[in-house]
């Protein structure tokens, strides 16, 4: 008995939804809604669908576009900086360099600056190589119009995307050095591991303390970070695999209340994303494997 097409493509559908929405909760909701629509089809209707994968991706894409309009209004009212919801990933995601980059917190933050239709086209075309005619059908646009949107989105992302090409071994080494310096309050070591123009972005959602707006500059940030050892003695900091890359979890007092994602270039950290909103961290106890 052949596997149900929805089951076969569920991982893909989740990843498409997650990359378009930046939220595990919303992605799971929309995949479930797509399942309900698929399950409601009569067997004869399903048998007439020549390409179930394209059909299911089309459903999820349209659901995502509708949800993005709602999320745009919600995020306008968000307290402080909004960052994507992190997700634990395993070795298979990390080994797929293209997929790992596309689901990184830094890249998802860049995708957040696109218009909904641009984001849909970029994700489907650049990440999953969906043919233009299939994207056009999903968006109710002509293939020519979709190509124009793709070109515009590609240029927008290229100007903003992080350029992290270091190996995972180097990522881990740099993150280990950073965590050691952070937990011991070693300012010189922090200045050594942070790039001079490092950018730090925090997301507490108004529910956890964090920096209210992005801050740039190692000279400014290192002394503040060094106070962590004094303010949270005995805090635990350990490495995890988040969004296809080496990241960290920091537990200052009995709860894993911070997920930290990094962009690393030339052996130094150039960007840090610290997610403290508890609503975005509660799913990290379960490993979610992103798949094509």
CSV table of C-alpha atoms in Angstrom, one decimal:
chain,number,residue,atom,x,y,z
A,1,UNK,CA,0.0,0.0,0.0
A,2,UNK,CA,1.5,3.3,-1.1
A,3,UNK,CA,2.1,6.1,1.5
A,4,UNK,CA,-0.5,8.8,1.6
A,5,UNK,CA,0.9,11.9,-0.3
A,6,UNK,CA,0.2,14.2,2.6
A,7,UNK,CA,2.2,12.0,5.0
A,8,UNK,CA,5.0,11.7,2.4
A,9,UNK,CA,5.2,15.5,2.1
A,10,UNK,CA,4.3,16.7,5.6
A,11,UNK,CA,7.9,17.6,6.4
A,12,UNK,CA,8.2,19.7,3.3
A,13,UNK,CA,4.9,21.4,4.0
A,14,UNK,CA,6.0,22.3,7.5
A,15,UNK,CA,9.2,23.7,6.3
A,16,UNK,CA,7.5,25.9,3.6
A,17,UNK,CA,5.1,27.2,6.2
A,18,UNK,CA,7.8,27.8,8.8
A,19,UNK,CA,10.0,29.7,6.3
A,20,UNK,CA,7.1,31.9,5.2
A,21,UNK,CA,5.8,32.6,8.7
A,22,UNK,CA,8.8,32.3,11.1
A,23,UNK,CA,6.6,30.7,13.7
A,24,UNK,CA,6.5,27.0,14.6
A,25,UNK,CA,3.1,27.3,16.1
A,26,UNK,CA,1.6,29.0,13.0
A,27,UNK,CA,3.3,26.5,10.7
A,28,UNK,CA,1.9,23.6,12.6
A,29,UNK,CA,-1.6,25.1,12.6
A,30,UNK,CA,-1.5,25.6,8.8
A,31,UNK,CA,-0.2,22.2,8.1
A,32,UNK,CA,-3.0,20.8,10.2
A,33,UNK,CA,-5.5,22.9,8.2
A,34,UNK,CA,-4.0,21.7,5.0
A,35,UNK,CA,-4.4,18.1,6.2
A,36,UNK,CA,-8.1,18.7,7.0
A,37,UNK,CA,-8.7,20.0,3.5
A,38,UNK,CA,-6.8,17.1,2.0
A,39,UNK,CA,-8.7,14.6,4.1
A,40,UNK,CA,-12.0,16.2,3.1
A,41,UNK,CA,-11.4,15.3,-0.6
A,42,UNK,CA,-13.2,12.2,-1.9
A,43,UNK,CA,-10.9,9.3,-3.0
A,44,UNK,CA,-11.9,10.0,-6.6
A,45,UNK,CA,-10.9,13.6,-6.3
A,46,UNK,CA,-7.5,12.7,-4.9
A,47,UNK,CA,-6.9,10.2,-7.7
A,48,UNK,CA,-7.5,13.0,-10.3
A,49,UNK,CA,-4.7,15.1,-8.8
A,50,UNK,CA,-1.7,14.5,-11.1
A,51,UNK,CA,0.9,16.1,-8.8
A,52,UNK,CA,-0.1,15.8,-5.1
A,53,UNK,CA,3.1,17.6,-4.0
A,54,UNK,CA,2.4,20.7,-6.1
A,55,UNK,CA,-1.3,20.6,-5.0
A,56,UNK,CA,-0.4,20.5,-1.3
A,57,UNK,CA,2.3,23.2,-1.6
A,58,UNK,CA,-0.3,25.3,-3.3
A,59,UNK,CA,-2.7,24.9,-0.4
A,60,UNK,CA,-0.1,25.7,2.2
A,61,UNK,CA,1.1,28.7,0.3
A,62,UNK,CA,-2.3,30.2,0.1
A,63,UNK,CA,-3.0,29.6,3.7
A,64,UNK,CA,0.4,31.2,4.6
A,65,UNK,CA,-0.4,34.3,2.6
A,66,UNK,CA,-3.7,34.7,4.4
A,67,UNK,CA,-2.0,34.2,7.8
A,68,UNK,CA,0.8,36.7,6.9
A,69,UNK,CA,-1.7,39.5,6.5
A,70,UNK,CA,-3.0,38.7,10.0
A,71,UNK,CA,0.5,38.4,11.4
A,72,UNK,CA,1.6,41.7,9.9
A,73,UNK,CA,-1.0,43.5,12.0
A,74,UNK,CA,-0.1,41.6,15.1
A,75,UNK,CA,3.6,42.3,14.7
A,76,UNK,CA,3.0,46.0,14.3
A,77,UNK,CA,1.8,45.8,18.0
A,78,UNK,CA,4.6,43.6,19.2
A,79,UNK,CA,6.6,45.0,22.1
A,80,UNK,CA,10.3,45.5,21.0
A,81,UNK,CA,12.0,43.6,18.2
A,82,UNK,CA,10.3,40.6,16.7
A,83,UNK,CA,12.5,37.6,15.9
A,84,UNK,CA,11.5,34.2,14.4
A,85,UNK,CA,10.6,31.3,16.7
A,86,UNK,CA,13.6,29.0,17.0
A,87,UNK,CA,13.4,25.3,16.3
A,88,UNK,CA,15.7,22.5,17.3
A,89,UNK,CA,17.2,20.7,14.3
A,90,UNK,CA,19.2,17.6,13.8
A,91,UNK,CA,22.3,16.6,11.7
A,92,UNK,CA,20.4,16.1,8.4
A,93,UNK,CA,19.3,19.7,8.3
A,94,UNK,CA,22.8,21.0,9.2
A,95,UNK,CA,24.3,18.8,6.4
A,96,UNK,CA,22.1,20.5,3.8
A,97,UNK,CA,23.9,23.8,3.7
A,98,UNK,CA,21.3,25.5,1.5
A,99,UNK,CA,18.4,24.5,3.7
A,100,UNK,CA,20.3,25.3,6.9
A,101,UNK,CA,21.0,28.8,5.7
A,102,UNK,CA,17.4,29.3,4.6
A,103,UNK,CA,16.0,28.4,8.0
A,104,UNK,CA,18.6,30.3,10.0
A,105,UNK,CA,17.3,33.0,12.4
A,106,UNK,CA,19.4,35.6,10.5
A,107,UNK,CA,17.9,34.6,7.2
A,108,UNK,CA,14.3,34.4,8.5
A,109,UNK,CA,14.8,37.9,10.0
A,110,UNK,CA,15.7,39.1,6.5
A,111,UNK,CA,12.7,37.3,4.9
A,112,UNK,CA,10.6,39.2,7.4
A,113,UNK,CA,11.4,42.4,5.5
A,114,UNK,CA,9.8,41.1,2.3
A,115,UNK,CA,6.3,41.7,1.3
A,116,UNK,CA,4.1,38.5,1.7
A,117,UNK,CA,4.0,37.7,-2.0
A,118,UNK,CA,7.8,38.3,-2.4
A,119,UNK,CA,8.4,36.0,0.6
A,120,UNK,CA,6.3,33.3,-0.9
A,121,UNK,CA,8.0,33.5,-4.3
A,122,UNK,CA,11.5,33.6,-2.8
A,123,UNK,CA,10.9,30.6,-0.5
A,124,UNK,CA,9.3,28.4,-3.1
A,125,UNK,CA,11.7,29.3,-5.9
A,126,UNK,CA,15.1,29.9,-4.3
A,127,UNK,CA,14.8,27.3,-1.5
A,128,UNK,CA,12.7,24.6,-3.0
A,129,UNK,CA,13.2,25.2,-6.7
A,130,UNK,CA,9.4,25.1,-7.4
A,131,UNK,CA,8.8,25.8,-11.1
A,132,UNK,CA,7.5,29.3,-11.9
A,133,UNK,CA,4.3,28.0,-13.4
A,134,UNK,CA,3.5,26.1,-10.2
A,135,UNK,CA,4.2,29.2,-8.1
A,136,UNK,CA,2.1,31.3,-10.5
A,137,UNK,CA,-0.8,28.9,-10.0
A,138,UNK,CA,-0.5,29.0,-6.3
A,139,UNK,CA,-0.5,32.8,-6.3
A,140,UNK,CA,-3.0,33.3,-9.1
A,141,UNK,CA,-0.4,35.3,-11.1
A,142,UNK,CA,1.2,34.8,-14.5
A,143,UNK,CA,4.5,33.1,-14.7
A,144,UNK,CA,6.0,36.4,-16.1
A,145,UNK,CA,4.7,38.3,-13.1
A,146,UNK,CA,6.2,35.7,-10.7
A,147,UNK,CA,9.6,36.0,-12.4
A,148,UNK,CA,9.5,39.7,-11.8
A,149,UNK,CA,8.6,39.2,-8.2
A,150,UNK,CA,11.4,36.6,-7.8
A,151,UNK,CA,14.0,39.0,-9.3
A,152,UNK,CA,12.9,41.8,-6.9
A,153,UNK,CA,12.9,39.5,-3.9
A,154,UNK,CA,16.3,38.0,-4.8
A,155,UNK,CA,17.9,41.4,-5.0
A,156,UNK,CA,16.4,42.5,-1.7
A,157,UNK,CA,17.6,39.4,0.1
A,158,UNK,CA,21.0,39.5,-1.5
A,159,UNK,CA,21.6,42.9,-0.2
A,160,UNK,CA,20.8,41.9,3.4
A,161,UNK,CA,21.5,38.2,3.8
A,162,UNK,CA,24.2,37.1,6.2
A,163,UNK,CA,27.3,35.5,4.7
A,164,UNK,CA,28.2,32.7,7.0
A,165,UNK,CA,30.4,30.2,5.1
A,166,UNK,CA,32.4,28.8,8.0
A,167,UNK,CA,32.3,25.1,8.8
A,168,UNK,CA,30.3,23.7,11.7
A,169,UNK,CA,33.5,22.8,13.5
A,170,UNK,CA,34.5,26.5,13.4
A,171,UNK,CA,31.1,27.6,14.4
A,172,UNK,CA,31.2,25.4,17.5
A,173,UNK,CA,34.7,26.6,18.4
A,174,UNK,CA,33.7,30.2,18.2
A,175,UNK,CA,30.5,29.7,20.2
A,176,UNK,CA,32.3,27.8,22.9
A,177,UNK,CA,34.8,30.6,23.2
A,178,UNK,CA,32.0,33.1,23.4
A,179,UNK,CA,30.1,31.2,26.1
A,180,UNK,CA,33.3,30.7,28.2
A,181,UNK,CA,34.0,34.4,28.1
A,182,UNK,CA,30.4,35.3,28.9
A,183,UNK,CA,30.1,33.0,31.9
A,184,UNK,CA,33.4,34.1,33.4
A,185,UNK,CA,33.0,37.8,32.7
A,186,UNK,CA,36.1,38.0,30.6
A,187,UNK,CA,36.0,41.3,28.7
A,188,UNK,CA,39.2,40.8,26.7
A,189,UNK,CA,38.1,37.4,25.6
A,190,UNK,CA,34.7,38.8,24.6
A,191,UNK,CA,36.4,41.5,22.5
A,192,UNK,CA,38.5,38.8,20.9
A,193,UNK,CA,35.6,36.7,19.8
A,194,UNK,CA,33.2,39.5,18.8
A,195,UNK,CA,33.6,41.4,15.6
A,196,UNK,CA,34.2,45.1,16.1
A,197,UNK,CA,30.8,46.0,14.6
A,198,UNK,CA,28.9,43.0,16.0
A,199,UNK,CA,25.1,43.5,16.0
A,200,UNK,CA,23.0,42.2,18.9
A,201,UNK,CA,19.2,41.9,18.6
A,202,UNK,CA,17.0,40.8,21.5
A,203,UNK,CA,13.4,39.6,21.6
A,204,UNK,CA,11.5,39.5,24.9
A,205,UNK,CA,8.1,40.2,23.5
A,206,UNK,CA,7.4,42.4,26.5
A,207,UNK,CA,7.4,39.2,28.6
A,208,UNK,CA,11.1,39.0,29.5
A,209,UNK,CA,13.8,41.6,29.9
A,210,UNK,CA,16.1,42.2,27.0
A,211,UNK,CA,17.6,45.1,25.1
A,212,UNK,CA,14.8,47.3,23.7
A,213,UNK,CA,16.4,47.8,20.3
A,214,UNK,CA,19.4,46.5,18.3
A,215,UNK,CA,22.8,47.5,19.6
A,216,UNK,CA,26.0,47.5,17.5
A,217,UNK,CA,29.7,47.5,18.6
A,218,UNK,CA,31.9,45.1,20.5
A,219,UNK,CA,33.4,47.9,22.6
A,220,UNK,CA,30.0,48.9,23.8
A,221,UNK,CA,28.6,45.4,24.3
A,222,UNK,CA,31.5,43.4,25.8
A,223,UNK,CA,31.5,45.2,29.2
A,224,UNK,CA,27.7,44.8,29.5
A,225,UNK,CA,27.9,41.1,28.6
A,226,UNK,CA,30.7,40.6,31.1
A,227,UNK,CA,28.3,41.5,33.9
A,228,UNK,CA,26.3,38.4,33.1
A,229,UNK,CA,28.6,36.3,35.3
A,230,UNK,CA,28.0,38.7,38.2
A,231,UNK,CA,24.2,39.0,37.8
A,232,UNK,CA,23.7,35.2,37.2
A,233,UNK,CA,26.3,33.3,39.1
A,234,UNK,CA,26.2,29.6,38.4
A,235,UNK,CA,24.3,30.1,35.2
A,236,UNK,CA,24.4,27.3,32.7
A,237,UNK,CA,25.2,27.9,29.1
A,238,UNK,CA,25.4,25.0,26.6
A,239,UNK,CA,25.5,24.4,22.8
A,240,UNK,CA,22.4,23.3,20.9
A,241,UNK,CA,21.6,22.9,17.2
A,242,UNK,CA,19.0,25.6,16.3
A,243,UNK,CA,17.7,26.3,12.8
A,244,UNK,CA,20.4,24.3,11.1
A,245,UNK,CA,23.4,25.9,12.9
A,246,UNK,CA,25.4,25.9,16.1
A,247,UNK,CA,23.5,28.0,18.8
A,248,UNK,CA,23.3,28.2,22.5
A,249,UNK,CA,20.8,27.9,25.4
A,250,UNK,CA,21.4,30.0,28.5
A,251,UNK,CA,19.8,29.0,31.8
A,252,UNK,CA,20.6,31.7,34.4
A,253,UNK,CA,18.4,30.3,37.2
A,254,UNK,CA,16.7,27.0,36.7
A,255,UNK,CA,14.8,27.7,33.5
A,256,UNK,CA,16.1,27.6,29.9
A,257,UNK,CA,15.0,31.1,29.2
A,258,UNK,CA,17.2,32.3,26.4
A,259,UNK,CA,18.0,30.9,22.9
A,260,UNK,CA,20.9,32.5,21.2
A,261,UNK,CA,21.7,32.3,17.5
A,262,UNK,CA,24.9,33.5,15.8
A,263,UNK,CA,26.3,34.6,12.5
A,264,UNK,CA,30.0,34.0,12.3
A,265,UNK,CA,32.5,35.3,9.8
A,266,UNK,CA,36.3,35.0,9.8
A,267,UNK,CA,36.4,33.4,13.2
A,268,UNK,CA,34.4,36.1,14.9
A,269,UNK,CA,30.7,36.7,15.8
A,270,UNK,CA,29.1,39.4,13.6
A,271,UNK,CA,25.5,39.0,14.7
A,272,UNK,CA,23.8,37.7,17.8
A,273,UNK,CA,20.0,37.0,18.1
A,274,UNK,CA,18.8,36.5,21.6
A,275,UNK,CA,15.3,35.1,21.9
A,276,UNK,CA,13.7,35.4,25.4
A,277,UNK,CA,10.0,35.5,24.7
A,278,UNK,CA,8.8,32.4,26.6
A,279,UNK,CA,6.1,31.7,24.1
A,280,UNK,CA,8.7,31.2,21.5
A,281,UNK,CA,10.9,28.9,23.6
A,282,UNK,CA,8.3,26.4,24.9
A,283,UNK,CA,8.6,24.1,21.9
A,284,UNK,CA,12.4,23.8,22.1
A,285,UNK,CA,12.1,20.7,24.3
A,286,UNK,CA,10.9,18.7,21.3
A,287,UNK,CA,13.2,18.2,18.3
A,288,UNK,CA,11.5,19.3,15.0
A,289,UNK,CA,13.3,18.0,11.9
A,290,UNK,CA,12.9,20.3,9.0
A,291,UNK,CA,12.9,18.5,5.6
A,292,UNK,CA,12.6,19.3,1.9
